mmCIF file of C-alpha atoms in Angstrom:
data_model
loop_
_atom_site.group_PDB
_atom_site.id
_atom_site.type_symbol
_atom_site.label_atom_id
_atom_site.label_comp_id
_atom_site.label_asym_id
_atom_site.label_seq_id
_atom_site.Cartn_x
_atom_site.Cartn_y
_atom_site.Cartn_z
ATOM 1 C CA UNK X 14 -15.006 44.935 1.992
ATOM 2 C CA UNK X 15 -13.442 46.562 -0.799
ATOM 3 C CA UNK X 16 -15.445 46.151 -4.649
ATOM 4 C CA UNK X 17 -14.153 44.749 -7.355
ATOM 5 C CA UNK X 18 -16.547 46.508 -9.781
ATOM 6 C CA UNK X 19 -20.018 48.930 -9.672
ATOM 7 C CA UNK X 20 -22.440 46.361 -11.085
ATOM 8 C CA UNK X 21 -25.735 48.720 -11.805
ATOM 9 C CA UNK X 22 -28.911 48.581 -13.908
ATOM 10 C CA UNK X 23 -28.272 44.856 -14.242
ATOM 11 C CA UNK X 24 -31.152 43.435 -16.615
ATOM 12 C CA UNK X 25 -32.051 39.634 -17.830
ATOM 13 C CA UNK X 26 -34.135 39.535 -20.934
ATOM 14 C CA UNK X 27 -34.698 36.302 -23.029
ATOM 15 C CA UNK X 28 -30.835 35.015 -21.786
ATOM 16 C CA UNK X 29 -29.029 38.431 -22.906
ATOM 17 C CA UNK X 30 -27.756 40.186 -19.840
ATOM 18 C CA UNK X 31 -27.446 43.661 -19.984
ATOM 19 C CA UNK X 32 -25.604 45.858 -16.992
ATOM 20 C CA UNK X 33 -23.712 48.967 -16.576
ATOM 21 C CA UNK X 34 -19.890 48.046 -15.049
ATOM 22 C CA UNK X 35 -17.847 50.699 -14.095
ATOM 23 C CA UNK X 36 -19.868 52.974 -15.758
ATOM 24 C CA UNK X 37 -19.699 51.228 -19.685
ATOM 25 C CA UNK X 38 -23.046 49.733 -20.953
ATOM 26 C CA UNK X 39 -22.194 45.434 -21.239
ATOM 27 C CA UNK X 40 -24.291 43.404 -23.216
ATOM 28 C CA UNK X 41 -23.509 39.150 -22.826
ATOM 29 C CA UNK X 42 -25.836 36.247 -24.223
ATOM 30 C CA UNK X 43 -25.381 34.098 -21.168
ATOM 31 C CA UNK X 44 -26.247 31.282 -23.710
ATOM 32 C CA UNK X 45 -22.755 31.400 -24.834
ATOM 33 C CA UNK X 46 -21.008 31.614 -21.910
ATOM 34 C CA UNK X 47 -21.841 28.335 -19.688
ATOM 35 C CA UNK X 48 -23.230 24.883 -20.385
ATOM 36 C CA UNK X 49 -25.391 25.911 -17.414
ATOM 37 C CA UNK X 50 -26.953 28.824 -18.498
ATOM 38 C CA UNK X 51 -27.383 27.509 -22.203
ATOM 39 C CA UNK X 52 -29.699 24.964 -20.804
ATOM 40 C CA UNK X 53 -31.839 26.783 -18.596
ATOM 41 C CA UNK X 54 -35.135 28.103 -19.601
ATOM 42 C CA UNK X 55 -35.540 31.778 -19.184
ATOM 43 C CA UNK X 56 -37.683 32.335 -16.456
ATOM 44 C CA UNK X 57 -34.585 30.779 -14.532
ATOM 45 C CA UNK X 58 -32.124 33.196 -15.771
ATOM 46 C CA UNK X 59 -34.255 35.590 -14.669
ATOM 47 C CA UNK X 60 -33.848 34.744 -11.054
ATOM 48 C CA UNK X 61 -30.187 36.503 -10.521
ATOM 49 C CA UNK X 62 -28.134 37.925 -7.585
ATOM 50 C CA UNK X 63 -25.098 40.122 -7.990
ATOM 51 C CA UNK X 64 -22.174 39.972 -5.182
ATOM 52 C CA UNK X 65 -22.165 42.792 -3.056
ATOM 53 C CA UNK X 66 -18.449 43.175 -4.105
ATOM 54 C CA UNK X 67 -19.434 43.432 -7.645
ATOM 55 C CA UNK X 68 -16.892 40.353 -8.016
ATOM 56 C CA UNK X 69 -20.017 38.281 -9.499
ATOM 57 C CA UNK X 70 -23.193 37.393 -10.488
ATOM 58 C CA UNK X 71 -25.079 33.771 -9.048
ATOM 59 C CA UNK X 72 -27.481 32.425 -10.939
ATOM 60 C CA UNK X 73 -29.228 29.886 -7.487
ATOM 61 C CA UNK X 74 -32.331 28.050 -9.955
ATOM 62 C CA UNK X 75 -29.236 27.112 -12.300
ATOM 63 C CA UNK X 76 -26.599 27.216 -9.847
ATOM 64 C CA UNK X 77 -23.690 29.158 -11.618
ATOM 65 C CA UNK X 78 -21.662 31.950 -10.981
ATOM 66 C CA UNK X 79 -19.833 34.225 -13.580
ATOM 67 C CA UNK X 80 -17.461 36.677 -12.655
ATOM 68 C CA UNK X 81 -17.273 39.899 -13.599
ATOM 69 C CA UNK X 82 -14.059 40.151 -14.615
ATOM 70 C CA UNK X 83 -14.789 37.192 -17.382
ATOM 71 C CA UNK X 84 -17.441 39.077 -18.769
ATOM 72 C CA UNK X 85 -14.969 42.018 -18.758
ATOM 73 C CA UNK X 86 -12.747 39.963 -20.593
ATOM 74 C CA UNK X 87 -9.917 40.381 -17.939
ATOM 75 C CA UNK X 88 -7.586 37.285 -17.534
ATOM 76 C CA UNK X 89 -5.895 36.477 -14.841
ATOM 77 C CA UNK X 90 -2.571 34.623 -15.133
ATOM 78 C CA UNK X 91 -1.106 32.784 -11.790
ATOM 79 C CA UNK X 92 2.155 34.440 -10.917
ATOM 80 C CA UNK X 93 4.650 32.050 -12.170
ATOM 81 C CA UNK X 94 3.357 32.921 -15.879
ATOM 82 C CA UNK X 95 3.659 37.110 -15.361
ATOM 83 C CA UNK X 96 6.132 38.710 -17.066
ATOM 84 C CA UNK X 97 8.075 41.552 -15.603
ATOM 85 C CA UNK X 98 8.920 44.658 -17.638
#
Protein backbone atom coordinates (compact mmCIF):
# COMPACT_ATOMS: atom_id res chain seq x y z
CA UNK A 1 0.00 0.00 0.00
CA UNK A 2 1.72 3.03 -0.87
CA UNK A 3 1.09 6.44 1.77
CA UNK A 4 -0.23 9.34 0.89
CA UNK A 5 1.29 11.27 3.83
CA UNK A 6 3.41 10.51 7.42
CA UNK A 7 0.63 11.46 9.83
CA UNK A 8 2.69 11.54 13.39
CA UNK A 9 2.25 13.02 16.88
CA UNK A 10 -1.41 13.48 15.99
CA UNK A 11 -3.10 15.28 19.13
CA UNK A 12 -6.98 16.32 19.91
CA UNK A 13 -7.29 18.99 22.52
CA UNK A 14 -10.59 20.95 23.18
CA UNK A 15 -11.52 20.46 19.06
CA UNK A 16 -7.98 21.88 17.79
CA UNK A 17 -6.09 19.10 16.13
CA UNK A 18 -2.60 19.28 16.15
CA UNK A 19 -0.22 16.67 13.98
CA UNK A 20 3.05 16.60 12.32
CA UNK A 21 2.48 15.82 8.22
CA UNK A 22 5.31 15.25 6.27
CA UNK A 23 7.38 16.50 8.75
CA UNK A 24 5.61 20.40 9.16
CA UNK A 25 3.81 21.03 12.55
CA UNK A 26 -0.40 21.48 11.40
CA UNK A 27 -2.62 23.04 13.64
CA UNK A 28 -6.79 22.82 12.43
CA UNK A 29 -9.90 23.78 14.72
CA UNK A 30 -11.96 20.87 13.52
CA UNK A 31 -14.87 23.21 14.60
CA UNK A 32 -14.47 24.97 11.40
CA UNK A 33 -14.07 22.42 9.17
CA UNK A 34 -17.38 20.10 9.29
CA UNK A 35 -20.95 20.54 10.48
CA UNK A 36 -20.08 17.21 12.13
CA UNK A 37 -17.32 17.97 14.11
CA UNK A 38 -18.71 21.54 15.11
CA UNK A 39 -21.43 19.74 16.89
CA UNK A 40 -19.77 17.17 18.73
CA UNK A 41 -18.75 17.54 22.26
CA UNK A 42 -15.12 17.04 22.90
CA UNK A 43 -14.72 13.95 24.54
CA UNK A 44 -15.98 12.65 21.01
CA UNK A 45 -13.37 14.31 19.04
CA UNK A 46 -11.16 12.82 21.13
CA UNK A 47 -11.92 9.35 19.99
CA UNK A 48 -9.85 9.50 16.46
CA UNK A 49 -8.22 6.99 14.02
CA UNK A 50 -5.78 7.95 11.32
CA UNK A 51 -5.65 5.73 7.92
CA UNK A 52 -2.81 3.64 7.76
CA UNK A 53 -2.12 5.36 4.35
CA UNK A 54 -1.99 8.65 5.99
CA UNK A 55 -4.85 9.50 3.31
CA UNK A 56 -7.20 10.38 6.47
CA UNK A 57 -8.37 10.77 9.68
CA UNK A 58 -12.12 9.02 10.95
CA UNK A 59 -13.69 10.43 13.53
CA UNK A 60 -16.32 6.73 14.38
CA UNK A 61 -18.45 8.58 17.72
CA UNK A 62 -19.15 11.46 15.05
CA UNK A 63 -18.79 9.55 12.02
CA UNK A 64 -16.63 11.82 9.67
CA UNK A 65 -13.66 11.56 7.80
CA UNK A 66 -11.27 14.44 6.69
CA UNK A 67 -8.61 13.97 4.41
CA UNK A 68 -5.40 14.92 4.68
CA UNK A 69 -4.89 16.51 1.75
CA UNK A 70 -7.93 19.11 2.72
CA UNK A 71 -6.30 19.97 5.74
CA UNK A 72 -3.15 20.41 3.57
CA UNK A 73 -5.03 22.63 1.56
CA UNK A 74 -4.34 20.55 -1.67
CA UNK A 75 -7.22 20.60 -4.29
CA UNK A 76 -7.85 18.27 -6.52
CA UNK A 77 -9.42 19.18 -9.88
CA UNK A 78 -11.08 16.18 -12.09
CA UNK A 79 -9.14 15.92 -15.30
CA UNK A 80 -11.33 17.63 -17.72
CA UNK A 81 -10.61 21.03 -15.69
CA UNK A 82 -6.41 20.56 -15.72
CA UNK A 83 -4.62 22.69 -17.69
CA UNK A 84 -1.61 21.60 -19.61
CA UNK A 85 1.53 23.74 -19.79
Amino acid sequence: MSRYHEVEQVIVLRGVLSAVVDGQALTANLRELSPLLKAAPDVHLEVFEVSPSGYGIHWPLVDEDISVDGLLGIVHQPDELRQSA
